[in-house]
CSV table of C-alpha atoms in Angstrom, one decimal:
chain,number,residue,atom,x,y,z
A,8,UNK,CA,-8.3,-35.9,-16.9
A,9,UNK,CA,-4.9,-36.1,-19.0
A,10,UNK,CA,-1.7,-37.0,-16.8
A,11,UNK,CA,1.8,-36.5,-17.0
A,12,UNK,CA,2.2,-40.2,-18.3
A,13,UNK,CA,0.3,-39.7,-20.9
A,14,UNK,CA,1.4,-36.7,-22.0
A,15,UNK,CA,5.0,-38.6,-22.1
A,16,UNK,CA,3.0,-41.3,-24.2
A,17,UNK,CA,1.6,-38.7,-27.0
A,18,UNK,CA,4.6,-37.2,-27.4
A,19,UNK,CA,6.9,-40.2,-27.2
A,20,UNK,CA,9.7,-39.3,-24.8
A,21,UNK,CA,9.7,-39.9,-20.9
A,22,UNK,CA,8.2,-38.6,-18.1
A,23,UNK,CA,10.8,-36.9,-16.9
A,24,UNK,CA,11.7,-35.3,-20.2
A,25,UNK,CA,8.1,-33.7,-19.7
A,26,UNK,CA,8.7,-32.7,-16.6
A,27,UNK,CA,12.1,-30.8,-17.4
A,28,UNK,CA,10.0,-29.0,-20.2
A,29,UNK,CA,7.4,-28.6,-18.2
A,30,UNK,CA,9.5,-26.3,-15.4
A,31,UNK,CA,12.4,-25.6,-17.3
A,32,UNK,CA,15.0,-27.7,-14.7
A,33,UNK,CA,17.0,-28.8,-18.0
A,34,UNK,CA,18.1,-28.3,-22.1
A,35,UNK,CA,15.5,-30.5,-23.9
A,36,UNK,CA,15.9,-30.5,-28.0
A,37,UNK,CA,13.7,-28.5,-29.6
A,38,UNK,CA,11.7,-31.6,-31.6
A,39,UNK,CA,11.2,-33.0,-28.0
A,40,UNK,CA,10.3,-30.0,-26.6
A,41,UNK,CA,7.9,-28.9,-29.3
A,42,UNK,CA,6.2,-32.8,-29.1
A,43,UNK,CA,5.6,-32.1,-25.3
A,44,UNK,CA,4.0,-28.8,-26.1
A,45,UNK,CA,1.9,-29.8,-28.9
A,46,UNK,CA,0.6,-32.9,-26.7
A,47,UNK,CA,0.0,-30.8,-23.5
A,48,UNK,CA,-2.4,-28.5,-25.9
A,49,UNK,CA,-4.2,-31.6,-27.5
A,50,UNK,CA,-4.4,-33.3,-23.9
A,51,UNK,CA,-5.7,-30.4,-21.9
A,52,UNK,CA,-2.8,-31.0,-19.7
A,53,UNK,CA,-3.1,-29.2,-16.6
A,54,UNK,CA,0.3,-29.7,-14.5
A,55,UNK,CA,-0.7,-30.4,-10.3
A,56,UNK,CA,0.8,-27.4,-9.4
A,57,UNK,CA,0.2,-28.4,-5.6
A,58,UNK,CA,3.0,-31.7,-6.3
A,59,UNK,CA,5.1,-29.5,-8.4
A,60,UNK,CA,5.7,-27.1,-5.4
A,61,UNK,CA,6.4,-29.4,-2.8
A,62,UNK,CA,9.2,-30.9,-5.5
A,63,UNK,CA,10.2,-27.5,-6.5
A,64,UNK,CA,10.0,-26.1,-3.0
A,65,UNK,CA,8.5,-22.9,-3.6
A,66,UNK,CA,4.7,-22.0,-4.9
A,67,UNK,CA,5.0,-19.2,-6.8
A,68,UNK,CA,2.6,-17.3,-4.3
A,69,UNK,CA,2.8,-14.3,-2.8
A,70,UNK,CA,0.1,-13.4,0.4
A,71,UNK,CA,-0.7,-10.0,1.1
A,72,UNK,CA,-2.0,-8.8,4.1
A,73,UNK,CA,-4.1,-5.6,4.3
A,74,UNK,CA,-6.3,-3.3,6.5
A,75,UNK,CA,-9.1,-3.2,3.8
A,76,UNK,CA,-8.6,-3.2,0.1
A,77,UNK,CA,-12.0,-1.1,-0.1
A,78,UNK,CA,-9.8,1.9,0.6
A,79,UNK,CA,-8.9,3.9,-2.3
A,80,UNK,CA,-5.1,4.3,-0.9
A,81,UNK,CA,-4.5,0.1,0.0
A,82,UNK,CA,-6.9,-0.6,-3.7
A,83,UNK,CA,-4.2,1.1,-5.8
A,84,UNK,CA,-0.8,-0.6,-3.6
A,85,UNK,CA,-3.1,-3.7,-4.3
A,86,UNK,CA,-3.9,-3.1,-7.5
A,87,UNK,CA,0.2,-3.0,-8.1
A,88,UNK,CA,1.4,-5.7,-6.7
A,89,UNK,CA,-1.1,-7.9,-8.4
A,90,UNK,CA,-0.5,-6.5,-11.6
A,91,UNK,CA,3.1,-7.7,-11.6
A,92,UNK,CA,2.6,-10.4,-9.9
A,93,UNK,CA,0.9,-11.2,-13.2
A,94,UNK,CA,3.7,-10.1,-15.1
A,95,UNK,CA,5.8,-12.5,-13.6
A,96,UNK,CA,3.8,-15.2,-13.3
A,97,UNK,CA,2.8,-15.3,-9.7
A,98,UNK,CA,-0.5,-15.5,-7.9
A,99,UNK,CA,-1.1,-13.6,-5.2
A,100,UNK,CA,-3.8,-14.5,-2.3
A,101,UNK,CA,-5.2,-11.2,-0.4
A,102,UNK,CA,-6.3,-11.2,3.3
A,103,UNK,CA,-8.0,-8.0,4.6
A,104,UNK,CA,-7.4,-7.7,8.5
A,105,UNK,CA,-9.9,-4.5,9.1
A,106,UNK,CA,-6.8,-4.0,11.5
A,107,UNK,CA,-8.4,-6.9,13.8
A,108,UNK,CA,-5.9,-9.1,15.7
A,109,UNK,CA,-7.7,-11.9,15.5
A,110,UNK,CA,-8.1,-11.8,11.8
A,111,UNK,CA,-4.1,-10.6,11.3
A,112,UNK,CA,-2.9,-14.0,12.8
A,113,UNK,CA,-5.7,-16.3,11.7
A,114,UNK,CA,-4.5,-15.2,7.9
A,115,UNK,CA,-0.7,-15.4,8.3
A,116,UNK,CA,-1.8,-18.9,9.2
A,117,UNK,CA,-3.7,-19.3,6.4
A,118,UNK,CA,-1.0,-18.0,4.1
A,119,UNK,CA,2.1,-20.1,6.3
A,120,UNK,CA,0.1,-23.4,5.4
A,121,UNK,CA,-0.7,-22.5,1.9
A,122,UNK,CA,3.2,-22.2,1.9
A,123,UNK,CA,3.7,-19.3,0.5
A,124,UNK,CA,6.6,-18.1,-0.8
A,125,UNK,CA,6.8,-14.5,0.7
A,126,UNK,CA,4.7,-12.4,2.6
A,127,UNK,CA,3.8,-8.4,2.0
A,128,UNK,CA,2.1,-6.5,4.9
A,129,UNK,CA,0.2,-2.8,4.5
A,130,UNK,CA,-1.6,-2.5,7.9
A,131,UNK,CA,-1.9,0.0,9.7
A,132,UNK,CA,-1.5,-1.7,13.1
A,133,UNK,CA,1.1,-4.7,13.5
A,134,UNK,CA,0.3,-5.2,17.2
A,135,UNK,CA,2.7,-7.3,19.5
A,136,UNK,CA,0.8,-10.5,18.8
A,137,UNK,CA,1.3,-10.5,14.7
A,138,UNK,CA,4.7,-9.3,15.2
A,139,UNK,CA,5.4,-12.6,17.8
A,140,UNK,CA,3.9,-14.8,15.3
A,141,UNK,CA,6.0,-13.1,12.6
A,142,UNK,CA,9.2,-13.5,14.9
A,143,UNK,CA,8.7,-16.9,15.4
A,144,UNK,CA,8.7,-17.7,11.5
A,145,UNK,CA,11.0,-15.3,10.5
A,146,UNK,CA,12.4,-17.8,7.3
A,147,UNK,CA,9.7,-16.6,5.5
A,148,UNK,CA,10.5,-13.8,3.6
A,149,UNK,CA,8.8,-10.1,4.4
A,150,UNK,CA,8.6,-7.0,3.3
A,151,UNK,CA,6.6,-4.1,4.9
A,152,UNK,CA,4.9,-1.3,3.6
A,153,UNK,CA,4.5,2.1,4.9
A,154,UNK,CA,3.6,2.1,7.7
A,155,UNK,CA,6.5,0.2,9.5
A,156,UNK,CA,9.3,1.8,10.6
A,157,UNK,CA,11.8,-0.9,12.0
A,158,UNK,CA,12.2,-4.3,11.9
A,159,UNK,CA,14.9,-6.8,11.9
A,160,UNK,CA,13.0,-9.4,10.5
A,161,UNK,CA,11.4,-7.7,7.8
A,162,UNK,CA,12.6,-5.3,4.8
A,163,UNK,CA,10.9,-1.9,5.1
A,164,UNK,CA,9.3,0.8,2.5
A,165,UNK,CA,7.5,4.0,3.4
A,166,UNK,CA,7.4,7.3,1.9
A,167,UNK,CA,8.8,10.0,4.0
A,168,UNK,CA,5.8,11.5,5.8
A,169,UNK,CA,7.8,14.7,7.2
A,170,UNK,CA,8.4,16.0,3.6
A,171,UNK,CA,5.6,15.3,2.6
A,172,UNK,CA,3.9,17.3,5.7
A,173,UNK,CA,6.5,20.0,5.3
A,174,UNK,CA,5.3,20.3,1.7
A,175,UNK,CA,1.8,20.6,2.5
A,176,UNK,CA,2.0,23.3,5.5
A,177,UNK,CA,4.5,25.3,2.6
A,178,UNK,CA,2.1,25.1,-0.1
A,179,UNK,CA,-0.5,26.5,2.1
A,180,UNK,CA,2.2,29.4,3.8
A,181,UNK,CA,2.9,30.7,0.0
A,182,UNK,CA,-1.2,30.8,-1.0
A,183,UNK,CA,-1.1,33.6,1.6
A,184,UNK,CA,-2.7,31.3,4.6
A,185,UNK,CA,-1.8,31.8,8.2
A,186,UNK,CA,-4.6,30.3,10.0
A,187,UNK,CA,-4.7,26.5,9.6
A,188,UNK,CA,-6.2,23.1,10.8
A,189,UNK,CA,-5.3,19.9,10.3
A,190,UNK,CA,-7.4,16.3,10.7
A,191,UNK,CA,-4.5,14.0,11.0
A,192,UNK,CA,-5.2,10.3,11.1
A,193,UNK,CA,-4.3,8.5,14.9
A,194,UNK,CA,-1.7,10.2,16.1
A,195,UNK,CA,-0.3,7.2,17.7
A,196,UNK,CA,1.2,6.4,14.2
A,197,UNK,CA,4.5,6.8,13.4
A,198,UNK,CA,3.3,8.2,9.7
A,199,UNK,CA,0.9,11.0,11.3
A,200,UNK,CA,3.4,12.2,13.8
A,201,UNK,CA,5.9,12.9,11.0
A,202,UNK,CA,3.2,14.9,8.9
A,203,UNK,CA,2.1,16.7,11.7
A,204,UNK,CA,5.9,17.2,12.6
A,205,UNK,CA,6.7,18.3,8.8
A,206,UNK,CA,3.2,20.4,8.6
A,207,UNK,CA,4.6,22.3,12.2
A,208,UNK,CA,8.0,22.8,10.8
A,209,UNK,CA,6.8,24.9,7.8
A,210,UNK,CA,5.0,26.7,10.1
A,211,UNK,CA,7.5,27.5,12.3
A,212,UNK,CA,9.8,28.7,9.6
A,213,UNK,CA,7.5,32.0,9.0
A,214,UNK,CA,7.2,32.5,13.2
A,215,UNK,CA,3.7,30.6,13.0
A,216,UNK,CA,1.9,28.1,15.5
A,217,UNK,CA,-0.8,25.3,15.2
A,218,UNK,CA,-3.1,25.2,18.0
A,219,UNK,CA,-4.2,22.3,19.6
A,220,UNK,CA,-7.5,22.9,19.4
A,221,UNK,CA,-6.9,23.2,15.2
A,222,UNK,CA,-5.8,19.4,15.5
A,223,UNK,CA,-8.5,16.9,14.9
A,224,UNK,CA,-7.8,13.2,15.3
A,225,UNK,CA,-9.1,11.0,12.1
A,226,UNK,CA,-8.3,7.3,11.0
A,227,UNK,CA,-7.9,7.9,7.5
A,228,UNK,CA,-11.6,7.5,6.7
A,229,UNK,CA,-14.0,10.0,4.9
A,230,UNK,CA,-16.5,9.3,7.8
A,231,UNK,CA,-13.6,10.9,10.6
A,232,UNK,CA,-12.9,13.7,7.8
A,233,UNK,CA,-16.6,14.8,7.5
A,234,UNK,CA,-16.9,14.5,11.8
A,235,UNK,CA,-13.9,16.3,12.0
A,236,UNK,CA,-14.8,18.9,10.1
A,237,UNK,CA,-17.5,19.7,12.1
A,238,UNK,CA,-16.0,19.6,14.8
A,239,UNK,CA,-14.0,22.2,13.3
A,240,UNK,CA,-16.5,24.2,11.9
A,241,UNK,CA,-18.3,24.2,15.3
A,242,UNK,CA,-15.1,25.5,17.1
A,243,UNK,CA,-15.4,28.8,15.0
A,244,UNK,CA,-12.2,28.6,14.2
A,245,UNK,CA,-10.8,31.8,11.8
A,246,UNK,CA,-9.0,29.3,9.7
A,247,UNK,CA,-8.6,29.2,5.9
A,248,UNK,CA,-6.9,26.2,4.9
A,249,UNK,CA,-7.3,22.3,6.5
A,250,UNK,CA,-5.0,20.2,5.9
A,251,UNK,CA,-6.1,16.5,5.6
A,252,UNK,CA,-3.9,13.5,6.3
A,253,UNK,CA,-5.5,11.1,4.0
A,254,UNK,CA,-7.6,11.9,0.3
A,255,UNK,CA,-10.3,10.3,1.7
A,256,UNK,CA,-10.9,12.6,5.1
A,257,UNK,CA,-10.1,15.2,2.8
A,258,UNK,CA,-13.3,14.3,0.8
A,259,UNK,CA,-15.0,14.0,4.0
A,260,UNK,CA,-14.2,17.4,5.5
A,261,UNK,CA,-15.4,18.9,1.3
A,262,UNK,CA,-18.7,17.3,2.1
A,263,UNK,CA,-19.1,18.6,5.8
A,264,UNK,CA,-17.8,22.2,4.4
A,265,UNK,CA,-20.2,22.3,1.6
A,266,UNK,CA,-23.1,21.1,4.2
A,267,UNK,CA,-22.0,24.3,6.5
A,268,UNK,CA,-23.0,27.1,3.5
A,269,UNK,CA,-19.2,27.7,2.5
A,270,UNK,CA,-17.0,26.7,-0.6
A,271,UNK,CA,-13.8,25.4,-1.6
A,272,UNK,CA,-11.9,26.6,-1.8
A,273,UNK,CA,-13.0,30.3,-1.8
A,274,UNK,CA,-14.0,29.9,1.9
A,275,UNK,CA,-12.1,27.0,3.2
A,276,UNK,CA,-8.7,25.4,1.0
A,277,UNK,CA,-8.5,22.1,1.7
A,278,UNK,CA,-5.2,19.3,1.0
A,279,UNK,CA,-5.1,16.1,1.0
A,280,UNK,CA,-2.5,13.1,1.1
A,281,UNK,CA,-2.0,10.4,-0.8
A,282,UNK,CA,-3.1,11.5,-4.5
A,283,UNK,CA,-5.7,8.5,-4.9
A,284,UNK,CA,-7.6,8.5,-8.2
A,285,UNK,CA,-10.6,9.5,-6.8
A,286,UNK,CA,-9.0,13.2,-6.6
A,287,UNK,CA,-9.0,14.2,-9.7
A,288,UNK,CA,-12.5,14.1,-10.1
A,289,UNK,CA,-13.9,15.4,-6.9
A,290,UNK,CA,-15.7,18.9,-7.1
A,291,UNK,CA,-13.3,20.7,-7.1
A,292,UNK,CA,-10.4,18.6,-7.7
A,293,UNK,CA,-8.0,18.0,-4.6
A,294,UNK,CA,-5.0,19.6,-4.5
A,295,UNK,CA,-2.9,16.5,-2.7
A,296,UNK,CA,0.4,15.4,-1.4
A,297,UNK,CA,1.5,12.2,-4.2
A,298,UNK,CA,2.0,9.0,-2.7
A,299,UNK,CA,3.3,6.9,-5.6
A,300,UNK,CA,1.5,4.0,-4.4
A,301,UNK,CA,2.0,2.2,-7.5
A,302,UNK,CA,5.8,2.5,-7.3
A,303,UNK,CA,5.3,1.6,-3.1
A,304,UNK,CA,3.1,-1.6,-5.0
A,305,UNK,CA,6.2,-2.6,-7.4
A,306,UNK,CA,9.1,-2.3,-5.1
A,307,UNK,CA,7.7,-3.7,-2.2
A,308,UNK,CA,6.8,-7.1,-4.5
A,309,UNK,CA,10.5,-6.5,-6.3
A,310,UNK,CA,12.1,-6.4,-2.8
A,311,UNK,CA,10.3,-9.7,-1.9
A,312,UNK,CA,11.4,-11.6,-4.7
A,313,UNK,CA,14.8,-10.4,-4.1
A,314,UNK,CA,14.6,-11.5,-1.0
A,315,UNK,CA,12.9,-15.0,-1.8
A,316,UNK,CA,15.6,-15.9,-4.6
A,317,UNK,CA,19.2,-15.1,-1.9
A,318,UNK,CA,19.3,-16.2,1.1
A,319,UNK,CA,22.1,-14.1,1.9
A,320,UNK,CA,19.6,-11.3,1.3
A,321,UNK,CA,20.5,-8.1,3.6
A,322,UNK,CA,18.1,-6.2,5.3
A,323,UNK,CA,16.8,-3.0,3.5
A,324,UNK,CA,14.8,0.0,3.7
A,325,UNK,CA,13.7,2.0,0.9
A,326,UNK,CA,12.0,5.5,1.2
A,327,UNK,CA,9.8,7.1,-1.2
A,328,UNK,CA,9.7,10.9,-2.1
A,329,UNK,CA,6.3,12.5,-1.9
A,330,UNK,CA,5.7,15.7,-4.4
A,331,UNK,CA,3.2,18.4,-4.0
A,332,UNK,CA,0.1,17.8,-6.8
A,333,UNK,CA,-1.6,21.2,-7.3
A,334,UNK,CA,-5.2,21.5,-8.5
A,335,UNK,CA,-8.0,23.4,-7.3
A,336,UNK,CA,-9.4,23.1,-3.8
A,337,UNK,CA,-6.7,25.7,-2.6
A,338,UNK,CA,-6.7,29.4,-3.2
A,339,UNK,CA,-5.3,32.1,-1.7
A,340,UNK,CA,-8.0,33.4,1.5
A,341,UNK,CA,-10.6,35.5,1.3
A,342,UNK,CA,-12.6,37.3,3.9
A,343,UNK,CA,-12.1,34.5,6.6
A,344,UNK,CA,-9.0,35.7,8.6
């Protein structure tokens, strides 16, 4: 295996003249330059990235700690970072937690000894433990994703779940609905007690109510959607519209409907959240509050390198807009009020 010294040998300049071509730390002429180049190709140079960072003093490596990157929502924040990551060069190490304590501390650990240069976090729980352990090394840069809502050692970006329940409960109010349900995801979460907040507040606005009984607790899985559903169904509820606080229980709650003998959405409308890919191509397609996860994805990595590069760097929180994506599992009601 080719070393630095004799790359410096093949091209005829000194070692150190590779190594300022080699991570760009000063002007080298171009015939030098172009020497190095040519005799890292013919060498099969591989730099020792490992020594390079502990000289340099960063890694270029991002860790990214997430409930479970199986989930259509966390695959496509994932999916974001990583891409740019790319762009710019960086490599990015993953950890799912399946929102297990044990596993949340064990990888920022992991990722603290790998030295990584920043840390993102997407998890749906960030009990006291992770946040102790986060406290303690709180010179590693941190941003948070979504479901965080303050922090002073971390920056912050979620969208703004009130709107976007407001927006759903609205959509439904102007199809001519009046009879609702919703299976929200744990309502111990900061995120579902704004969309159930924003989904009331549209309701309220044209003198309507939302039962208790209509309010099925989910956790954002197709498996609590389809449950829930029953549940619902069960209840003999007159309602003619469910709203769903994730894609996937929506999905979940279209299977358990279509189970039951009805339809969507000429029996039952059904809305979603987050806008996942997956919903353009369910039967019918599923009318959804957008989460731009990619855009949650790209900041959230932007933020961190901000973050990494000035050390004056000042706390921030960004907020994303959802929108309202219309397409067919919601219809005005039928025959079920």
């Amino acid at each position: 295996m080719a070393t630095i010294k004799d790359v410096a040998a093949q091209a005829g300049v000194s070692i150190s003249t590779v190594s300022h071509v080699l991570n760009g730390t000063r002007k080298v002429s171009d015939s030098a330059r172009l020497r190095v180049e040519e005799a890292v190709s013919r060498l099969h140079y591989a730099p020792n990235s490992v020594a390079r960072s502990l000289k340099m003093n960063n890694t270029r490596t991002i860790g990214m700690l997430v409930t479970t990157s199986a989930h259509p929502f966390f695959a496509e924040v994932v999916q974001a970072v990583e891409d740019l990551c790319f762009e710019l060069g960086y490599s990015l190490i993953l950890c799912n937690t399946e929102n297990q304590p044990e596993r949340q501390l064990m990888h920022v650990r992991m990722l603290m000894e790998k030295r990584v240069d920043g840390l993102l976090i997407i998890c749906t729980d960030t009990p006291p433990a992770l946040q102790a352990l986060l406290q303690q090394h709180r010179q590693l840069p941190l941003v948070m994703l979504d479901w965080s809502r303050e922090s002073n050692i971390a920056d912050i970006i979620h969208d703004n779940a009130h709107i976007g329940g407001y927006l759903a409960g609205k959509y439904l109010i102007e199809q001519g609905h009046r009879n609702f349900a919703c299976i929200s995801g744990h309502l111990t979460k900061g995120t579902s007690q704004l969309r159930l907040e924003g989904f009331k507040k549209a309701l309220s606005e044209v003198g309507l109510t939302l039962p208790a009984s209509a309010i099925v607790e989910g956790d954002f899985e197709s498996e609590s959607g389809y449950r829930g559903m029953q549940q619902l169904l069960r209840q003999k509820s007159p309602m003619t519209a469910v709203f769903a606080f994730s894609d996937t229980m929506a999905f979940g709650a279209i299977c358990a409907i279509t189970q039951a003998g009805l339809r969507v959405p000429q029996d039952i409308s059904v809305l979603g959240y987050d806008d996942v890919n997956m919903a353009r191509f369910t039967s019918p397609p599923l009318t959804t509050i957008s989460h731009p996860k990619r855009t949650l994805g790209r900041w959230a990595l932007e933020l961190l390198l901000k973050r990494i590069q000035a050390k004056d760097h000042r706390q921030a929180q960004l907020e994303l807009t959802p929108r309202l994506v219309v397409r067919d599992s919601v219809c005005p009601p039928s025959g079920r009020e």
